[in-house]
Coordinates of C-alpha atoms in Angstrom, one line a residue:
Chain A
M1089 CA -0.1 -0.1 0.0
I1090 CA 2.9 2.4 0.8
E1091 CA 6.5 1.8 0.5
V1092 CA 9.3 4.3 1.7
R1093 CA 12.7 4.1 0.3
D1094 CA 15.8 5.8 1.9
L1095 CA 13.6 8.5 3.2
S1096 CA 15.2 11.5 5.1
V1097 CA 12.9 14.0 6.7
S1098 CA 13.6 17.5 8.3
R1099 CA 12.1 19.7 11.0
A1100 CA 12.6 23.3 10.9
G1101 CA 15.6 23.1 8.4
F1102 CA 17.6 20.5 10.5
P1103 CA 17.4 16.8 9.2
V1104 CA 16.0 14.4 12.0
L1105 CA 15.7 11.1 10.3
E1106 CA 17.5 9.6 7.4
G1107 CA 17.6 6.3 5.6
V1108 CA 14.1 5.2 6.8
Q1109 CA 12.9 2.1 4.9
F1110 CA 9.7 0.1 5.0
A1111 CA 7.0 -1.5 2.9
L1112 CA 3.5 -1.6 4.2
P1113 CA 1.2 -4.1 2.5
A1114 CA -2.6 -4.0 2.8
A1115 CA -4.1 -5.4 6.0
T1116 CA -1.3 -4.7 8.3
A1117 CA -0.4 -2.0 10.8
L1118 CA 2.8 -0.4 11.4
V1119 CA 3.6 1.2 14.8
L1120 CA 6.5 3.7 15.2
R1121 CA 8.3 3.8 18.2
G1122 CA 11.1 6.1 19.6
P1123 CA 12.0 8.6 22.2
N1124 CA 10.5 12.2 22.3
G1125 CA 12.1 14.4 19.4
I1126 CA 13.2 11.5 17.3
G1127 CA 10.9 12.7 14.5
K1128 CA 7.9 10.4 14.6
T1129 CA 5.4 13.5 13.9
T1130 CA 7.8 14.8 11.1
L1131 CA 8.0 11.3 9.5
L1132 CA 4.1 11.0 9.8
R1133 CA 3.5 14.7 8.3
T1134 CA 5.9 13.8 5.5
L1135 CA 4.0 10.5 4.6
A1136 CA 0.8 12.5 4.8
G1137 CA 2.2 14.9 2.1
L1138 CA 2.2 18.1 4.3
Q1139 CA 5.9 18.5 3.9
P1140 CA 8.3 17.3 1.2
P1141 CA 11.1 14.6 2.1
L1142 CA 14.6 15.8 2.3
A1143 CA 15.7 12.8 0.4
G1144 CA 14.2 9.5 -0.7
E1145 CA 11.0 8.5 -2.0
I1146 CA 7.6 7.6 -1.0
L1147 CA 5.7 5.3 -3.2
G1148 CA 2.1 5.0 -2.9
D1149 CA -1.3 6.7 -3.7
P1150 CA -1.5 10.0 -1.8
D1151 CA -5.2 9.6 -2.3
D1152 CA -5.3 6.7 -0.1
I1153 CA -4.3 8.4 2.8
A1154 CA -6.3 9.9 5.8
Y1155 CA -4.2 11.8 8.3
A1156 CA -5.1 12.4 12.1
A1157 CA -2.7 14.8 13.8
H1158 CA -2.0 15.6 17.5
A1159 CA -4.7 18.3 17.3
D1160 CA -8.3 17.2 17.1
G1161 CA -9.2 19.4 14.2
L1162 CA -12.7 20.0 15.6
K1163 CA -14.7 23.1 15.5
L1164 CA -16.0 23.7 19.0
T1165 CA -19.0 25.6 18.2
L1166 CA -20.4 23.0 15.8
T1167 CA -22.1 19.9 17.1
V1168 CA -20.7 16.3 17.0
E1169 CA -23.0 15.5 14.1
E1170 CA -22.1 18.7 12.0
N1171 CA -18.4 18.1 12.6
L1172 CA -18.7 14.6 11.3
T1173 CA -21.0 15.4 8.4
F1174 CA -18.6 18.2 7.3
W1175 CA -15.7 15.9 7.0
A1176 CA -17.8 13.1 5.4
R1177 CA -18.9 15.6 2.6
V1178 CA -15.5 16.8 2.1
F1179 CA -14.3 13.2 1.6
G1180 CA -17.5 12.5 -0.6
A1181 CA -18.9 10.0 2.0
H1182 CA -22.6 10.3 3.3
D1183 CA -23.1 7.9 6.0
I1184 CA -21.7 8.9 9.5
E1185 CA -23.8 6.3 11.5
P1186 CA -21.1 3.6 11.5
A1187 CA -18.6 6.1 12.9
I1188 CA -21.0 7.5 15.5
K1189 CA -21.7 3.7 16.6
A1190 CA -18.0 2.6 16.5
F1191 CA -17.0 5.3 18.9
N1192 CA -20.1 5.4 21.2
L1193 CA -20.9 9.0 20.2
A1194 CA -24.9 8.6 19.8
A1195 CA -25.7 10.2 22.9
L1196 CA -23.4 13.2 22.3
R1197 CA -24.4 13.8 18.7
T1198 CA -26.3 17.1 19.3
R1199 CA -23.9 18.4 21.7
A1200 CA -21.4 21.2 20.6
A1201 CA -18.0 19.7 20.5
G1202 CA -16.7 22.5 22.8
S1203 CA -18.6 21.0 25.6
L1204 CA -17.1 17.6 25.3
S1205 CA -14.2 16.4 27.6
A1206 CA -10.9 15.8 26.0
G1207 CA -11.4 12.2 25.6
Q1208 CA -14.8 12.5 23.9
K1209 CA -13.3 15.1 21.7
R1210 CA -10.5 12.5 20.8
R1211 CA -13.2 10.0 20.1
L1212 CA -15.0 12.4 17.7
S1213 CA -11.6 13.0 16.1
L1214 CA -10.9 9.3 15.5
A1215 CA -14.3 8.9 14.1
R1216 CA -13.5 11.3 11.5
L1217 CA -11.2 8.6 10.1
M1218 CA -14.1 6.3 9.4
V1219 CA -15.9 8.7 7.4
T1220 CA -13.2 9.6 5.2
G1221 CA -13.3 6.1 3.4
R1222 CA -9.5 6.1 2.9
R1223 CA -7.5 2.9 3.1
L1224 CA -4.3 4.0 4.9
W1225 CA -4.7 5.8 8.1
I1226 CA -1.8 7.9 9.4
L1227 CA -2.3 8.4 13.1
D1228 CA -0.1 10.6 15.3
E1229 CA -0.6 9.6 19.1
P1230 CA -4.1 8.4 18.6
T1231 CA -4.8 7.5 22.1
V1232 CA -4.0 10.5 23.9
S1233 CA -6.4 11.2 26.7
L1234 CA -8.4 8.1 25.9
D1235 CA -9.7 5.9 28.8
A1236 CA -9.3 2.2 28.8
A1237 CA -12.7 1.5 27.4
S1238 CA -12.2 4.0 24.6
V1239 CA -8.8 2.5 23.7
Q1240 CA -10.6 -0.8 23.2
L1241 CA -13.2 0.9 20.9
F1242 CA -10.3 2.4 19.1
A1243 CA -8.4 -0.9 18.9
A1244 CA -11.4 -2.6 17.7
T1245 CA -12.0 -0.1 14.9
I1246 CA -8.4 -0.5 13.6
R1247 CA -8.7 -4.3 13.6
A1248 CA -12.1 -3.9 11.7
H1249 CA -10.3 -1.5 9.3
L1250 CA -7.2 -3.9 8.9
N1251 CA -9.7 -6.9 8.0
A1252 CA -11.3 -4.5 5.5
D1253 CA -7.9 -4.5 3.4
G1254 CA -7.1 -1.2 5.0
A1255 CA -3.7 -0.2 6.7
A1256 CA -2.4 2.0 9.4
I1257 CA 0.7 3.8 10.5
M1258 CA 0.7 5.0 13.9
A1259 CA 3.1 6.7 16.4
T1260 CA 1.9 5.3 19.9
H1261 CA 3.4 4.1 23.1
I1262 CA 0.8 1.9 24.4
D1263 CA 0.1 -1.6 23.3
L1264 CA -3.2 -1.9 21.5
G1265 CA -3.1 -5.7 21.2
I1266 CA -2.9 -5.3 17.5
E1267 CA -0.8 -7.8 15.8
G1268 CA 1.5 -5.5 13.5
R1269 CA 5.1 -4.6 12.8
V1270 CA 6.9 -2.3 15.2
L1271 CA 9.6 0.0 13.8
D1272 CA 11.9 1.6 16.1
L1273 CA 13.2 5.0 14.7
T1274 CA 16.2 5.2 16.9
P1275 CA 18.7 3.7 14.6
F1276 CA 17.7 6.1 11.9
K1277 CA 18.5 9.2 13.8
A1278 CA 20.2 11.9 11.5
K1279 CA 23.8 12.6 12.2
L1280 CA 23.9 16.3 12.6
P1281 CA 26.7 17.7 10.1
A1282 CA 29.8 19.0 11.9
L1283 CA 29.0 22.7 13.0
D1284 CA 31.8 24.3 11.0
A1285 CA 31.1 22.4 7.9
D1286 CA 28.6 24.9 6.1
D1287 CA 28.5 27.8 8.6
G1288 CA 31.0 29.8 6.3
G1289 CA 28.4 32.0 4.9
F1290 CA 27.6 33.4 8.1
L1291 CA 31.1 34.0 9.3
Chain B
M1257 CA -16.8 22.6 -1.5
S1258 CA -20.3 23.6 -0.8
A1259 CA -19.7 21.8 2.8
L1260 CA -16.7 23.9 3.4
L1261 CA -18.6 27.1 2.5
L1262 CA -21.7 26.0 4.7
R1263 CA -19.5 25.3 7.7
D1264 CA -17.6 28.5 7.4
L1265 CA -20.9 30.4 7.3
R1266 CA -22.3 28.4 10.0
L1267 CA -19.1 29.0 12.2
A1268 CA -19.2 32.8 11.4
F1269 CA -22.9 33.1 12.6
R1270 CA -22.4 31.1 15.8
A1271 CA -21.3 32.6 19.1
G1272 CA -17.9 34.0 18.9
G1273 CA -17.7 33.6 15.2
G1274 CA -16.9 37.1 14.7
F1275 CA -19.7 38.1 12.4
G1276 CA -20.6 41.6 13.1
L1277 CA -17.1 42.6 14.0
G1278 CA -16.4 44.5 10.8
L1279 CA -19.9 45.8 10.6
A1280 CA -19.8 47.3 14.1
F1281 CA -16.4 48.8 13.2
F1282 CA -17.8 50.4 9.9
L1283 CA -20.7 51.8 12.0
I1284 CA -18.4 53.3 14.6
V1285 CA -16.2 54.9 12.0
T1286 CA -19.0 56.5 10.2
V1287 CA -20.7 57.6 13.2
M1288 CA -17.6 59.2 14.7
V1289 CA -16.5 61.1 11.6
P1290 CA -19.3 63.9 11.7
F1291 CA -18.1 64.4 15.3
S1292 CA -14.5 64.9 14.5
V1293 CA -14.9 66.9 11.3
G1294 CA -17.8 69.1 12.5
P1295 CA -21.5 69.0 11.4
N1296 CA -20.9 71.2 8.3
S1297 CA -23.2 69.2 5.9
A1298 CA -21.3 70.5 2.7
T1299 CA -18.0 69.3 4.1
L1300 CA -19.4 65.9 5.0
A1301 CA -21.1 65.5 1.5
V1302 CA -17.7 66.1 0.0
I1303 CA -15.7 63.5 2.1
A1304 CA -18.6 60.9 2.4
P1305 CA -17.6 58.6 -0.5
G1306 CA -14.0 58.4 0.7
V1307 CA -14.8 57.9 4.4
L1308 CA -17.2 55.1 3.6
W1309 CA -14.8 53.4 1.3
L1310 CA -11.8 53.9 3.9
G1311 CA -14.2 52.5 6.7
A1312 CA -15.3 49.6 4.6
L1313 CA -11.7 48.7 3.8
L1314 CA -10.3 48.9 7.5
A1315 CA -13.4 46.9 8.7
C1316 CA -12.5 44.3 6.2
L1317 CA -8.8 44.4 7.3
L1318 CA -9.9 44.1 11.0
S1319 CA -11.5 40.5 10.3
L1320 CA -8.5 39.0 8.1
D1321 CA -6.5 37.5 10.9
R1322 CA -9.4 35.2 11.9
L1323 CA -9.6 34.0 8.3
L1324 CA -7.1 31.1 8.5
A1325 CA -5.7 31.5 12.0
L1326 CA -8.7 29.7 13.8
D1327 CA -8.2 26.7 11.4
W1328 CA -4.8 26.6 12.0
E1329 CA -4.9 26.7 15.9
D1330 CA -7.4 23.7 16.1
G1331 CA -5.4 21.7 13.5
S1332 CA -8.1 21.6 10.9
L1333 CA -6.0 23.4 8.5
D1334 CA -3.7 20.5 8.2
L1335 CA -6.5 18.2 7.8
L1336 CA -8.1 20.2 5.1
A1337 CA -4.7 20.4 3.4
T1338 CA -4.7 16.7 3.2
A1339 CA -8.3 16.3 2.1
P1340 CA -9.3 15.7 -1.3
L1341 CA -10.1 19.3 -2.1
P1342 CA -7.4 21.3 -4.0
L1343 CA -5.9 23.9 -1.6
E1344 CA -6.6 26.5 -4.1
A1345 CA -10.3 25.8 -4.1
V1346 CA -10.2 25.6 -0.2
L1347 CA -8.8 29.0 -0.1
S1348 CA -11.1 30.5 -2.8
V1349 CA -14.1 29.0 -1.0
K1350 CA -12.8 30.5 2.3
S1351 CA -12.4 33.9 0.6
L1352 CA -16.1 33.6 -0.6
A1353 CA -17.2 32.8 2.9
H1354 CA -15.2 35.8 4.3
W1355 CA -16.8 38.2 1.6
L1356 CA -20.3 36.7 2.5
T1357 CA -19.9 37.4 6.2
T1358 CA -17.8 40.6 6.1
G1359 CA -17.9 42.3 2.7
L1360 CA -21.5 41.9 1.7
P1361 CA -22.7 43.1 5.1
L1362 CA -20.4 46.2 4.5
V1363 CA -22.0 46.9 0.9
L1364 CA -25.5 46.5 2.4
A1365 CA -24.9 48.9 5.3
A1366 CA -22.9 51.5 3.2
P1367 CA -26.1 53.3 1.9
V1368 CA -27.6 53.4 5.3
L1369 CA -24.6 55.0 6.9
G1370 CA -24.2 57.2 3.9
V1371 CA -27.3 59.2 5.3
L1372 CA -25.2 59.9 8.4
L1373 CA -22.5 61.6 6.3
N1374 CA -25.1 63.5 4.2
L1375 CA -24.1 61.6 0.9
P1376 CA -25.6 63.5 -2.1
A1377 CA -28.6 61.7 -3.5
G1378 CA -26.9 60.7 -6.6
G1379 CA -24.2 59.0 -4.9
Y1380 CA -26.1 56.0 -3.1
L1381 CA -26.2 54.0 -6.1
W1382 CA -22.4 54.4 -7.0
I1383 CA -21.3 53.9 -3.3
T1384 CA -23.1 50.6 -3.3
L1385 CA -22.1 49.5 -6.7
S1386 CA -18.3 50.3 -6.2
L1387 CA -18.4 48.5 -2.8
L1388 CA -20.0 45.6 -4.5
I1389 CA -17.6 45.3 -7.2
G1390 CA -14.5 46.1 -5.1
T1391 CA -14.9 44.3 -1.9
P1392 CA -14.4 40.7 -3.3
A1393 CA -10.9 41.8 -4.2
L1394 CA -10.4 42.8 -0.5
S1395 CA -11.4 39.4 0.7
V1396 CA -9.2 37.6 -2.1
I1397 CA -6.1 39.8 -1.3
G1398 CA -6.8 39.3 2.4
T1399 CA -6.8 35.5 2.1
F1400 CA -3.4 35.7 0.4
G1401 CA -2.1 37.9 3.4
A1402 CA -3.5 35.4 5.8
A1403 CA -2.2 32.6 4.0
L1404 CA 1.3 34.4 4.1
T1405 CA 1.3 35.0 8.0
V1406 CA -0.6 31.9 9.3
G1407 CA 1.1 30.2 12.2
L1408 CA 3.2 33.5 13.1
K1409 CA 2.6 34.6 16.7
R1410 CA 1.0 38.2 16.5
G1411 CA 0.8 37.7 12.9
G1412 CA -2.1 40.5 12.8
L1413 CA 0.3 43.3 12.6
L1414 CA 2.5 42.0 10.0
L1415 CA -0.7 41.0 8.0
S1416 CA -2.1 44.5 8.2
L1417 CA 1.5 45.9 7.0
L1418 CA 1.7 43.4 4.1
V1419 CA -1.9 43.7 2.9
M1420 CA -2.3 47.5 3.2
P1421 CA -0.4 48.3 0.0
L1422 CA -2.0 45.7 -2.0
Y1423 CA -5.4 47.3 -1.0
V1424 CA -4.3 50.7 -2.4
P1425 CA -5.3 50.2 -6.1
T1426 CA -8.8 49.1 -5.0
L1427 CA -9.3 51.9 -2.6
I1428 CA -8.2 54.5 -5.1
F1429 CA -10.4 53.2 -7.9
G1430 CA -13.4 52.3 -5.5
A1431 CA -13.3 55.6 -3.8
E1432 CA -12.8 57.5 -7.2
A1433 CA -15.9 55.9 -8.7
A1434 CA -18.0 56.7 -5.6
R1435 CA -16.7 60.3 -5.6
R1436 CA -17.5 60.8 -9.2
G1437 CA -21.0 59.1 -8.9
A1438 CA -21.7 61.5 -6.0
A1439 CA -20.7 64.6 -7.9
G1440 CA -22.6 63.6 -11.0
M1441 CA -19.6 62.8 -13.2
A1442 CA -19.0 59.9 -15.4
V1443 CA -18.1 56.8 -13.4
E1444 CA -17.2 54.2 -16.2
T1445 CA -13.5 54.5 -16.2
P1446 CA -12.7 53.9 -12.5
L1447 CA -15.4 51.3 -12.3
L1448 CA -13.9 49.4 -15.2
M1449 CA -10.4 49.6 -13.6
L1450 CA -12.1 48.3 -10.2
G1451 CA -13.7 45.5 -11.8
G1452 CA -10.6 44.5 -13.5
I1453 CA -8.7 44.5 -10.3
T1454 CA -11.2 42.3 -8.7
L1455 CA -11.4 39.9 -11.5
G1456 CA -7.5 39.6 -11.7
A1457 CA -7.3 39.1 -8.0
I1458 CA -9.9 36.4 -8.0
A1459 CA -8.3 34.6 -11.0
L1460 CA -4.9 34.7 -9.8
L1461 CA -4.3 35.0 -6.1
P1462 CA -5.8 31.6 -5.0
F1463 CA -2.8 30.0 -6.7
A1464 CA -0.3 32.3 -4.9
S1465 CA -2.1 31.9 -1.6
A1466 CA -2.1 28.1 -1.9
A1467 CA 1.6 28.0 -2.7
V1468 CA 2.5 30.3 0.3
L1469 CA 0.3 28.3 2.5
R1470 CA 2.0 24.9 1.4
V1471 CA 5.3 26.4 2.5
N1472 CA 3.8 27.7 5.7
L1473 CA 2.3 24.4 6.7
R1474 CA 5.7 22.4 6.5

């Protein structure tokens, strides 16, 4: 579904990861691990097409990808239903009922998103993925502020998505009980160029 | 795309959406001008078209920093950029939504506020028409400025400084058309120039806005 060859990514002009390689077939999940600041978010943003790679190539159809960032991306003055319906229409889907059901949002559907708790907002933000109809989900810390029961809902959704020939790449530190590959990013940490190597222009 | 337009309009009219901010500012400016220049109705009649145009332009400028900043803060701009809509279309729709919630109310309010400034009877049609033709350019140019400064802390000041010079041609031809109309002179030339600027901005600027926004989202 997506293949990454010798990919280097940069954050704020500094290379953070280099030589990242993996291939992800359909119906599998890839979990990214690594300490804070290693470049998990940067790698996911590059895969989602929000920033160009420094080097290397990403083979795959960009129209397959649905991206879920750290931020929930919700409009607080719109209701749960309006938020979901908006994204469904943007992605050309019409039915938001499966997503409402999967994330147990039925009781909240007429509430404004601003009145939800952090965990409820997160559930709504994850429900958005289901209405995109995309096959490859790119998830950045999807389980932040979810309680144990909601994590189970999320894990079940991911499992159903994989069974339907989807795929997922996620940066997460908790074990979801999903059989998938784990990719530790620590070995790919970019070596910073020696400081005096290309500082000549400034001095 | 209609979903995005509908969402932006809905957000503008909900609590805290900022609809009415520009309109209130426009009202304040035009109400205050007679106090500051004195009640001489002949003087007011002369400056009325210029004051109305300047008030509308500043009111429009005031609402620009919300145009993309709110979507950027809550993360939905990233999600929109990865959605199947082309970014050029997203920004065009957002300009349209901005015009419908800011520019159009100003156009409709201008003839009413013209009464306060003793606008000559012949000028009402032309102030409305010139604002109707000119304000879409203000929204489109403003979207470009907002795309350029999105993500900057206190970007509002920089946004105003960047956008102001780009507003000058619209202001010159718009106010000139309104002034000539109020004085009973021919208005075709400034109106045509104004229309040309607006059409050019609508046709070209969304591409520039999308390009700078892509760079800004990195």
